[in-house]
XYZ file of N, CA and C in Angstrom:
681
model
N 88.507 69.891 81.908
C 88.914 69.602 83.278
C 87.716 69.036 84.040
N 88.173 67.900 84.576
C 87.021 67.298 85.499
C 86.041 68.498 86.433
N 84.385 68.489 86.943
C 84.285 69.157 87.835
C 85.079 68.770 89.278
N 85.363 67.915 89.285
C 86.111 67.470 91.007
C 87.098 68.059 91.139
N 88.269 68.816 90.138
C 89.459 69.223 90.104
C 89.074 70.288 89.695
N 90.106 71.449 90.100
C 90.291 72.597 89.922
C 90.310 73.348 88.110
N 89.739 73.679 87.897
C 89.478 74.964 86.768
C 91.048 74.968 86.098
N 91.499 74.886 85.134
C 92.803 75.416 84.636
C 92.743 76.846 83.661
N 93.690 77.438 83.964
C 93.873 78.774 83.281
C 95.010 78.890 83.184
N 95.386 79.400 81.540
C 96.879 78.716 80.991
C 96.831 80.453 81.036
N 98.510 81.036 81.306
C 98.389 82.463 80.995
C 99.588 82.345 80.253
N 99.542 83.492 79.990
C 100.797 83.961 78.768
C 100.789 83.494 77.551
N 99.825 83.404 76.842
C 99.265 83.018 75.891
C 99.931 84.497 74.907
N 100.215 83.898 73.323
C 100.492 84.979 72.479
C 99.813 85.001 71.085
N 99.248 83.813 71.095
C 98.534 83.535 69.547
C 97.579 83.139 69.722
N 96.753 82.794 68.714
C 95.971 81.743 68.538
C 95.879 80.886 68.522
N 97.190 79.835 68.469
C 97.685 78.402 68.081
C 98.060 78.183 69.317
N 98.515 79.371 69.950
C 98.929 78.788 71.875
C 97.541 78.434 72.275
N 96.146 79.599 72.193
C 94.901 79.617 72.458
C 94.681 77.670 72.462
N 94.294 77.493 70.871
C 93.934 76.422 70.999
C 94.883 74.838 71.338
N 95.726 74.978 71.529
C 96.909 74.373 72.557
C 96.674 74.305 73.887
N 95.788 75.471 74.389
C 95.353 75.363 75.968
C 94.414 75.121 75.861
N 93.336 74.961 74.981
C 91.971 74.693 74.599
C 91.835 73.248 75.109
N 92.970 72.591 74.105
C 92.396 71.081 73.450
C 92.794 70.662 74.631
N 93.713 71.035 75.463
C 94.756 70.383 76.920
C 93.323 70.241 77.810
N 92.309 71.151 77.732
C 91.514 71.540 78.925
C 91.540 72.364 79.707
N 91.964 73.599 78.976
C 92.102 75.057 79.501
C 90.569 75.868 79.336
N 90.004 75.957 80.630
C 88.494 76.925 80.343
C 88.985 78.629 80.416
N 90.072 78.995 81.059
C 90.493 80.034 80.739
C 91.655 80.286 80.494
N 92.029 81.637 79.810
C 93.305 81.853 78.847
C 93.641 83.402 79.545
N 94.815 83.301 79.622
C 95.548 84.559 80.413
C 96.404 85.359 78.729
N 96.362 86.573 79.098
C 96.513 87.311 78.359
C 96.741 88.816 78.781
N 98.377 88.948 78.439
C 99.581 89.598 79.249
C 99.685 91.011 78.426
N 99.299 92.192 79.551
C 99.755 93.564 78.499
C 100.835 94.186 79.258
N 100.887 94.888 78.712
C 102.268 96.126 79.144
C 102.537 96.093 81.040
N 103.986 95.574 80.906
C 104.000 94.813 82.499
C 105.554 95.956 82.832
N 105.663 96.079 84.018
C 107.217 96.328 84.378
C 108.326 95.619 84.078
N 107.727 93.875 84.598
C 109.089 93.170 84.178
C 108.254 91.636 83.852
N 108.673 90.993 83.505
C 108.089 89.144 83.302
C 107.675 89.091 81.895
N 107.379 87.618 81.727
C 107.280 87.267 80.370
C 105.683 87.541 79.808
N 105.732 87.551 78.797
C 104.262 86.966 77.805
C 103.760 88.633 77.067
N 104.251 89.560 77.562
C 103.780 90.583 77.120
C 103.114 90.835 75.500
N 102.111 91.067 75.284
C 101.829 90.856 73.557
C 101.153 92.230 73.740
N 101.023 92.761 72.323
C 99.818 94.219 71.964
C 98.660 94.241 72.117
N 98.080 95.031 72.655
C 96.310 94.891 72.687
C 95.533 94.352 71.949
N 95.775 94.635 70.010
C 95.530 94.383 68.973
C 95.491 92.928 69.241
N 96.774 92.194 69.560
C 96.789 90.859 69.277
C 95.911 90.218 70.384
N 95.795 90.955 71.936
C 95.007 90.183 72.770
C 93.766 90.525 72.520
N 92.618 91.502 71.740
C 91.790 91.920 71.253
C 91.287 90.988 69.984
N 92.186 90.143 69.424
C 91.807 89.143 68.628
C 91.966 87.879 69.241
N 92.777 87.640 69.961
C 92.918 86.261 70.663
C 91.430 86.047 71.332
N 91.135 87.330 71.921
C 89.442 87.187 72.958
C 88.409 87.126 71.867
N 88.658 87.419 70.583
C 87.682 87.555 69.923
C 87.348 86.223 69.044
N 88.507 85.493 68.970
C 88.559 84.427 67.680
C 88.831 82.969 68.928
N 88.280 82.952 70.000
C 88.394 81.869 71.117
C 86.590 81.424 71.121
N 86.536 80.427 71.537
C 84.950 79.981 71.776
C 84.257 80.839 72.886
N 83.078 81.601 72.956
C 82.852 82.063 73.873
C 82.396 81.088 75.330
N 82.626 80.073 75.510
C 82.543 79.237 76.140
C 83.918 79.496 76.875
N 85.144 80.152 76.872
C 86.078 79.778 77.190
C 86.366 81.384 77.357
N 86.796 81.646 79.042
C 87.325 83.025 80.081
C 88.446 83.678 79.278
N 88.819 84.868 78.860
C 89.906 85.623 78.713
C 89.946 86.517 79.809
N 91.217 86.448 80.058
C 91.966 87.128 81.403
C 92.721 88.531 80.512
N 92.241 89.485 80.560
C 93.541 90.826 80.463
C 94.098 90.770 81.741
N 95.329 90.532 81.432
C 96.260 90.937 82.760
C 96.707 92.707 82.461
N 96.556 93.082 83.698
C 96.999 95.009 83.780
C 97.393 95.097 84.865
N 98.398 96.077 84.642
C 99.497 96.612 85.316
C 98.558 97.761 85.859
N 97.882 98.476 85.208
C 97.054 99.552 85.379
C 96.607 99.665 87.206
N 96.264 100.487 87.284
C 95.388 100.784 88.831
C 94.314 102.095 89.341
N 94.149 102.489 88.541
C 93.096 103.858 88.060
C 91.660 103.015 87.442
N 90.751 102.974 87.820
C 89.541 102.724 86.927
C 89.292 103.333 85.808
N 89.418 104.341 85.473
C 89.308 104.993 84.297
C 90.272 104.001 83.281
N 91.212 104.492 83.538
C 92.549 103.685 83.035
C 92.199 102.782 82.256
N 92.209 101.489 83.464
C 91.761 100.183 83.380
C 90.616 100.273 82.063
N 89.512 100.400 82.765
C 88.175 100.276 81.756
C 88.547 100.873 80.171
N 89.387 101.964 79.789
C 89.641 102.265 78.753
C 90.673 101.191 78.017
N 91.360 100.531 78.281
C 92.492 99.166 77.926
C 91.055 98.425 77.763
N 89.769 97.975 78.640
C 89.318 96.754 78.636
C 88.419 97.025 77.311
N 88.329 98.485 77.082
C 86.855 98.606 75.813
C 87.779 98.328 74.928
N 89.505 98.639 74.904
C 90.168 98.413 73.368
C 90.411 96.584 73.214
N 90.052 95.514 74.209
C 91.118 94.294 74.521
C 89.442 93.644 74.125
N 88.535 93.902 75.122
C 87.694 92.954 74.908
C 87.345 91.684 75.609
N 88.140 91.710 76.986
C 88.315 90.282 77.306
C 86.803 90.140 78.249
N 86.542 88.612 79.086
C 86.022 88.240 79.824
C 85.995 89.018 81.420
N 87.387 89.037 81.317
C 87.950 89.836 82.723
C 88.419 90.117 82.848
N 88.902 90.916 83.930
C 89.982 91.826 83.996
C 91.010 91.107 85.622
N 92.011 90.882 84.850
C 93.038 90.359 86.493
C 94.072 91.445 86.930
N 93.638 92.287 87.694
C 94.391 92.755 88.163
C 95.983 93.203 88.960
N 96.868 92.921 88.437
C 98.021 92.438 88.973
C 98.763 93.134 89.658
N 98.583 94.371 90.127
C 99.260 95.534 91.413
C 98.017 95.883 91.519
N 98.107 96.470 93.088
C 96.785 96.881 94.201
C 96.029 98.014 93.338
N 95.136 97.372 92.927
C 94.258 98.615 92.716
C 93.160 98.928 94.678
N 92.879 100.120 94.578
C 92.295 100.361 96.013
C 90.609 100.471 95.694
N 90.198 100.030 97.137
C 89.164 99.868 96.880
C 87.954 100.664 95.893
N 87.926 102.024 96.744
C 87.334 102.607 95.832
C 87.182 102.795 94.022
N 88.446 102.766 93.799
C 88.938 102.327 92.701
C 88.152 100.742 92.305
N 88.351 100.032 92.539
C 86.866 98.748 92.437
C 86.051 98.976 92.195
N 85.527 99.700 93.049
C 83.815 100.107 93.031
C 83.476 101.458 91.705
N 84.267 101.976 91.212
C 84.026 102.565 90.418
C 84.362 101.746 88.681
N 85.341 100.560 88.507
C 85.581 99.823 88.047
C 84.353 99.018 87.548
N 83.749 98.546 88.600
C 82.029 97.456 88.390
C 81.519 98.454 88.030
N 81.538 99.517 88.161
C 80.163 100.572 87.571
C 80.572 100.588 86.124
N 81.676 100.967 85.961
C 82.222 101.376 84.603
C 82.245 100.069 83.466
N 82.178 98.847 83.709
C 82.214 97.968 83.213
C 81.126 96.494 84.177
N 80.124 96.473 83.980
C 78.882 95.990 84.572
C 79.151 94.297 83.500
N 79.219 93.380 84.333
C 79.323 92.451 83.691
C 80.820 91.725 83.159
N 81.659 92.789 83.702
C 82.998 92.402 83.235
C 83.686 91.036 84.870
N 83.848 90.474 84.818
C 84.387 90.147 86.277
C 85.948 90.587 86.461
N 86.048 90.520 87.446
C 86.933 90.799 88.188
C 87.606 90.112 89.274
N 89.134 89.912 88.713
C 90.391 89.454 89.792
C 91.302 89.938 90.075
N 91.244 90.163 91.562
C 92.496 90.524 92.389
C 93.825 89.461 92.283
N 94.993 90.221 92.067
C 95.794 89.451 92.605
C 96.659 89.972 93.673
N 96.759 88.786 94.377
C 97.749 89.213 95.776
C 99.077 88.408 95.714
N 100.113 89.249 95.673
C 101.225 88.374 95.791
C 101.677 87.897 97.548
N 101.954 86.777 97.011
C 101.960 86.235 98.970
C 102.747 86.542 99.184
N 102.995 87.214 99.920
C 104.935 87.999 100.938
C 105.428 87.111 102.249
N 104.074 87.635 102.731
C 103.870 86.913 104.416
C 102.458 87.741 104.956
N 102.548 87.631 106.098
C 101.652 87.168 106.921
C 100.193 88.846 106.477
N 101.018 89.825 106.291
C 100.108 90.461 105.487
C 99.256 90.728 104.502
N 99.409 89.517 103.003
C 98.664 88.951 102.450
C 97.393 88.101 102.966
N 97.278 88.183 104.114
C 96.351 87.320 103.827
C 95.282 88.605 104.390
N 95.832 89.766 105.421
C 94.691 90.574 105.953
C 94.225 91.160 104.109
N 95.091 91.453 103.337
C 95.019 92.281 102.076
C 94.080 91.277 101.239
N 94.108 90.268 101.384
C 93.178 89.236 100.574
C 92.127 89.197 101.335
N 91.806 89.480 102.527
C 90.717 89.310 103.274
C 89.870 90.670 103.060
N 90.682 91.921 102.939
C 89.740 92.929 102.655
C 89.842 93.758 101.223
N 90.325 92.684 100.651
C 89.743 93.310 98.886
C 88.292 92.522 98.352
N 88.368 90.765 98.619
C 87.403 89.740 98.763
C 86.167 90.525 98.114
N 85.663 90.942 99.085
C 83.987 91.858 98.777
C 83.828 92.638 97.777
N 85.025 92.745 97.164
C 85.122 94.066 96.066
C 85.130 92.894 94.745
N 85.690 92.211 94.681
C 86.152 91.647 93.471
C 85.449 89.719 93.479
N 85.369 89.421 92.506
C 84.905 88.465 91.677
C 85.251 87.198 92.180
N 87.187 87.396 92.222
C 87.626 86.145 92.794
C 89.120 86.640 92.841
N 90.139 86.045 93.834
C 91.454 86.065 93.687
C 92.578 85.177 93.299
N 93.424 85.705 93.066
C 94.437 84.905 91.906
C 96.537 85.196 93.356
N 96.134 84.078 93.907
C 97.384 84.420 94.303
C 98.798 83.774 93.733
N 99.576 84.688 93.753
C 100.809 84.578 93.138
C 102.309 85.016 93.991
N 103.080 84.883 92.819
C 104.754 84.944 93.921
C 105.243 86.448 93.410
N 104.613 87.421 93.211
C 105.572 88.425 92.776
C 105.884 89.102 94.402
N 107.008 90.649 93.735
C 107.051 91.265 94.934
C 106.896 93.086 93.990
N 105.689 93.798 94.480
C 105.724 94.465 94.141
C 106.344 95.826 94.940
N 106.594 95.349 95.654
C 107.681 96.316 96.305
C 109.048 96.891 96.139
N 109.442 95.266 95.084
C 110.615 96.082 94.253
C 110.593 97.412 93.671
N 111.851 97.815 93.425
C 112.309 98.930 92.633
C 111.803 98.843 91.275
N 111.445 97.954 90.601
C 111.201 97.310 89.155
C 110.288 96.328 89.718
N 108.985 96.643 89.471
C 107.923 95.532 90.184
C 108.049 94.241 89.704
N 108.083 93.337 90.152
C 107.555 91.774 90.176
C 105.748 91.334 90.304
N 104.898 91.170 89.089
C 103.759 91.323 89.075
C 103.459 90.150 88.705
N 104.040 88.715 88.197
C 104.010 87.740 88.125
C 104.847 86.995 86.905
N 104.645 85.532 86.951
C 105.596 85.617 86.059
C 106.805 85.088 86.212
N 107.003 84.829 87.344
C 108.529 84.688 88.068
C 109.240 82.960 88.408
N 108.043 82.501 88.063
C 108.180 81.275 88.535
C 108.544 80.275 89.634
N 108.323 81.083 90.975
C 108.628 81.030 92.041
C 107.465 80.339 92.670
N 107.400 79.399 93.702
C 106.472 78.957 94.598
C 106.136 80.226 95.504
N 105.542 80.198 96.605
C 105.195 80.841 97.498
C 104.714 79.636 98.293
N 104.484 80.293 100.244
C 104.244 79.628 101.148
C 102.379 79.409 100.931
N 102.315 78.278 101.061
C 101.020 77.599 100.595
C 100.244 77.289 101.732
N 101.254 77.207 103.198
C 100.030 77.480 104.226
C 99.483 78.805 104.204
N 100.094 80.057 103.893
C 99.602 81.159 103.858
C 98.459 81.635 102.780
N 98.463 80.686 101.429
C 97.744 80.280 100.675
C 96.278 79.575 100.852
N 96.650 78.949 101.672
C 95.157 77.590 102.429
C 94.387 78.904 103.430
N 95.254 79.832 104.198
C 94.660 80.460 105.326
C 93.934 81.442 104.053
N 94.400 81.935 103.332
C 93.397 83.132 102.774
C 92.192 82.522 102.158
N 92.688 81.452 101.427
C 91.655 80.434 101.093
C 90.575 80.321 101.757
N 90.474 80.109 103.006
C 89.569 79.779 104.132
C 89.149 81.178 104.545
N 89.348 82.272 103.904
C 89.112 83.044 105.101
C 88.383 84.336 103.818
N 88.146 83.616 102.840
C 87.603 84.677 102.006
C 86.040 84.157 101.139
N 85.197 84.860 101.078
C 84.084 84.465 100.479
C 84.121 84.333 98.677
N 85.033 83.922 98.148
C 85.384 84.123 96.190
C 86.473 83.203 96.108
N 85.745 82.430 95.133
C 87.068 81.650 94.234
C 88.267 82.238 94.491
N 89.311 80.926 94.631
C 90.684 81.605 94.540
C 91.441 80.388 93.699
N 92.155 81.405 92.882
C 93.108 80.736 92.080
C 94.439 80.843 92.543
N 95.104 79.719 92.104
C 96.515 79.536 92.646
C 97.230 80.062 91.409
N 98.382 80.275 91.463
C 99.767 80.406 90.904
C 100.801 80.213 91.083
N 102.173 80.513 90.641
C 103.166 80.622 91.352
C 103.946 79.367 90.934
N 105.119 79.507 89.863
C 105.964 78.019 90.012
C 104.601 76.827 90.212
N 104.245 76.940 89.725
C 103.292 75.374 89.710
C 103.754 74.789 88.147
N 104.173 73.466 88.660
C 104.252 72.516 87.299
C 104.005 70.977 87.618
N 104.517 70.190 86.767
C 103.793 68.898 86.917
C 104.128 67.808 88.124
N 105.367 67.955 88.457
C 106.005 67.441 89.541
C 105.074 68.154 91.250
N 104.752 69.637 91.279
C 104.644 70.205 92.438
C 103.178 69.969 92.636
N 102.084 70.381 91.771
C 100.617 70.600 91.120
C 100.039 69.475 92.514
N 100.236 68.320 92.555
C 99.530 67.662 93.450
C 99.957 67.813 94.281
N 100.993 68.422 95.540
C 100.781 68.887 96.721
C 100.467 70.437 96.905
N 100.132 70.697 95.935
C 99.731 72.634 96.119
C 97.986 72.362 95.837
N 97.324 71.339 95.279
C 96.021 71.327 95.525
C 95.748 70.789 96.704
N 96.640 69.645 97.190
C 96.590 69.341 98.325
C 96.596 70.179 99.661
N 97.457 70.905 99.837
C 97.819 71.937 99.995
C 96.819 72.920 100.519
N 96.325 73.548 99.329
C 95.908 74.326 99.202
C 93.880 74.529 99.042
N 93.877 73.813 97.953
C 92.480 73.386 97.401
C 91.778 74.213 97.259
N 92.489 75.096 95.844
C 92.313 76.089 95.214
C 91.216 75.919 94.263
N 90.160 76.689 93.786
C 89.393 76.637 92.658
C 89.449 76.752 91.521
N 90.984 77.235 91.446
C 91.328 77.045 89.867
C 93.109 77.207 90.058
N 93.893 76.641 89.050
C 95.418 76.730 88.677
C 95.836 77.450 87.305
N 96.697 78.503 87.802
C 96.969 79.067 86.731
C 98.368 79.052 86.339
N 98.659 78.764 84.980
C 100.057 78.388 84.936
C 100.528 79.041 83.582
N 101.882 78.870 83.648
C 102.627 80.478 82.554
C 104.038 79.197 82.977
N 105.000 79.926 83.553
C 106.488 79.057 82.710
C 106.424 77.710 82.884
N 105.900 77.562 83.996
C 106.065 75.597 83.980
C 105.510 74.443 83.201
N 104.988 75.353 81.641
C 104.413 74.800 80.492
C 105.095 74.689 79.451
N 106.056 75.787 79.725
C 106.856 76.552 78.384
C 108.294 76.308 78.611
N 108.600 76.367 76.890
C 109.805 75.745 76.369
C 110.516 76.750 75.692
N 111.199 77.229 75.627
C 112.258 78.013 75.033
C 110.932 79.491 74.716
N 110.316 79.864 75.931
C 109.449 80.792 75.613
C 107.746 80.390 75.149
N 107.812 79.225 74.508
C 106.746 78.901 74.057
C 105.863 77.676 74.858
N 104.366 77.982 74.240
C 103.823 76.977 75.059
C 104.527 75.457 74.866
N 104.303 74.913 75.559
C 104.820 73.116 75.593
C 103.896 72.430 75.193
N 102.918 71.418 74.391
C 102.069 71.034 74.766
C 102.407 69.427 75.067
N 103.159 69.117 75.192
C 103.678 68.132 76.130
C 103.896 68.600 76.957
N 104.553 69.360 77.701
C 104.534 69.726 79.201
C 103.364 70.071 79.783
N 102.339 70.569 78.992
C 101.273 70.763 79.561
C 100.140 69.984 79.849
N 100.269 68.982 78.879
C 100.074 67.345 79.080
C 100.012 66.510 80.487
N 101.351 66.450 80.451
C 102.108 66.094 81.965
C 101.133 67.243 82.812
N 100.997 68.509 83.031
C 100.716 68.867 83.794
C 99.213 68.732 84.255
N 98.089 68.261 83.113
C 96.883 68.405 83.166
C 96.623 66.725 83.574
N 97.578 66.036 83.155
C 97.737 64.317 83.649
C 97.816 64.617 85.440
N 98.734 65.181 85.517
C 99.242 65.247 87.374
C 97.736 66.015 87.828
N 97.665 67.330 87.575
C 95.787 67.491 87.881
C 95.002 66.511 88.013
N 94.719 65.665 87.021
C 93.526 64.497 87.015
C 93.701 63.471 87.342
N 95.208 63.405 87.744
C 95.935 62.085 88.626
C 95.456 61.901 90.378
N 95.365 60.967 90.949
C 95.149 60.403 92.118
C 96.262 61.099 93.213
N 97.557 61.546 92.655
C 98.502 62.668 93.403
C 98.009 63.645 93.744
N 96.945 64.499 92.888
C 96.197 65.516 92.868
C 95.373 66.152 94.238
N 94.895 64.793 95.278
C 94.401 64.982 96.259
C 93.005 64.883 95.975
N 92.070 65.606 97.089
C 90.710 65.854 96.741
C 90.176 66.401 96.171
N 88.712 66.405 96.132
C 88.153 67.181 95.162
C 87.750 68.426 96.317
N 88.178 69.435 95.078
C 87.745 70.775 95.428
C 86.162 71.452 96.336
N 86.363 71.782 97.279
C 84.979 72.380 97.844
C 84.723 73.503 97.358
C-alpha cells in the first residue's frame, strides 16, 4: 500500500492461503477472529497461533477478543501469539492499564462501535489507554452482541469527529468495499481500512474483489493523502 493511502488490514482471515492472498493484494495487517457471540470468521487459537507464526514478521496480526478481563485477555494472547490485540467489546480502563503491564510490547486496539453521538466521548476517553482505534458498525447492546462483522456502514461524520479529536491512529471499518472505499477516506481520512465481507465470496476471501478494492484505494476516487 502506497505511504499516501491508508494502511490495509484484511480481517477474517482462516488460513494461510487467505494470509498470503492479503499479503500479495497489499495487506500489512491480517485480522484474526476468536470465539465471538455472533459474526463471521471465527477459527481456533491453534489455527490463529500458526497463521501469526508462519506470516512474515514484517506483516501485523490482529487477535480479535471478545474477552474484557486482562488476565483473561493476556492468557488467549500467550496461547495465539499475535502482534496485537483488537479489542472488540469495552474493556475498562483500568483493565488497560493492567493489560500493557501484563503484555509490554504487545499493542493495542480499541474498538468502538459508532451508535451516535456517544461514541465519540467513549473514543475520546479510551485514546490514552490504547495504541490506536478501530471503528466499526456493531451494536453491543444487543441481547446477542454485534462485535463486528456485520457489514453495515456507519455515520462517517461521526467517524471524521473522533478522528479529529483523538491523539492514535484510527482505523476504519464497517461495510467498506470497492464501490464506497473512496468516499469513506474522503470522508473520513482514516489511517488504516479494515475489511472482512466486502472481499468475500461465498464465505471466502475474493481475491478479485479484493483487487477491485485495493485498485479503488490507490485510485484518484480515493481522495487525499492521509495526515
Amino acid at each position: 500500500m502506497d505511504r499516501d493511502r491508508p494502511t490495509l488490514k484484511v480481517c477474517c482471515i482462516s488460513d494461510l492461503d487467505e494470509a498470503r492472498i492479503a499479503i500479495a493484494a497489499g495487506a500489512s495487517a491480517l485480522g484474526l477472529v476468536s470465539a465471538m457471540p455472533s459474526g463471521p470468521g471465527v477459527i481456533d487459537e491453534a489455527r490463529i497461533a500458526q497463521i501469526a507464526a508462519g506470516v512474515p514478521p514484517t506483516i501485523d496480526t490482529f487477535l480479535l477478543t471478545s474477552q474484557q478481563r486482562a488476565d483473561t485477555i493476556a492468557e488467549q494472547h500467550r496461547r495465539c501469539r499475535t502482534t496485537t490485540l483488537q479489542l472488540v467489546d469495552h474493556v475498562p480502563h483500568d483493565e488497560l492499564r493492567r493489560l500493557r503491564d501484563a503484555l509490554p510490547g504487545i499493542r493495542l486496539v480499541q474498538v468502538i462501535h459508532v451508535t451516535d453521538e456517544r461514541s465519540v466521548d467513549e473514543a475520546a476517553g479510551v485514546a490514552p489507554f490504547v495504541d490506536a482505534i478501530l471503528l466499526d458498525s456493531g451494536n453491543p447492546a444487543l441481547a446477542v452482541k454485534e462485535l463486528g462483522g456485520t457489514g453495515r456502514t456507519h455515520d462517517w461524520s461521526l467517524s471524521r469527529r473522533i478522528r479529529d479529536s483523538i491523539g492514535v491512529p484510527l482505523f476504519l471499518a464497517g461495510g467498506l468495499n470497492a464501490v464506497n472505499v473512496g468516499a469513506a477516506i474522503a470522508a473520513v481520512q482514516p489511517f488504516g481500512l479494515d475489511i472482512c465481507s466486502g472481499v468475500r465470496s461465498d464465505g471466502q476471501l475474493d481475491a478479485h474483489k479484493l483487487g477491485r478494492f485495493v485498485a479503488a484505494v490507490r485510485g484518484p476516487a480515493a481522495g487525499t493523502a492521509v495526515s
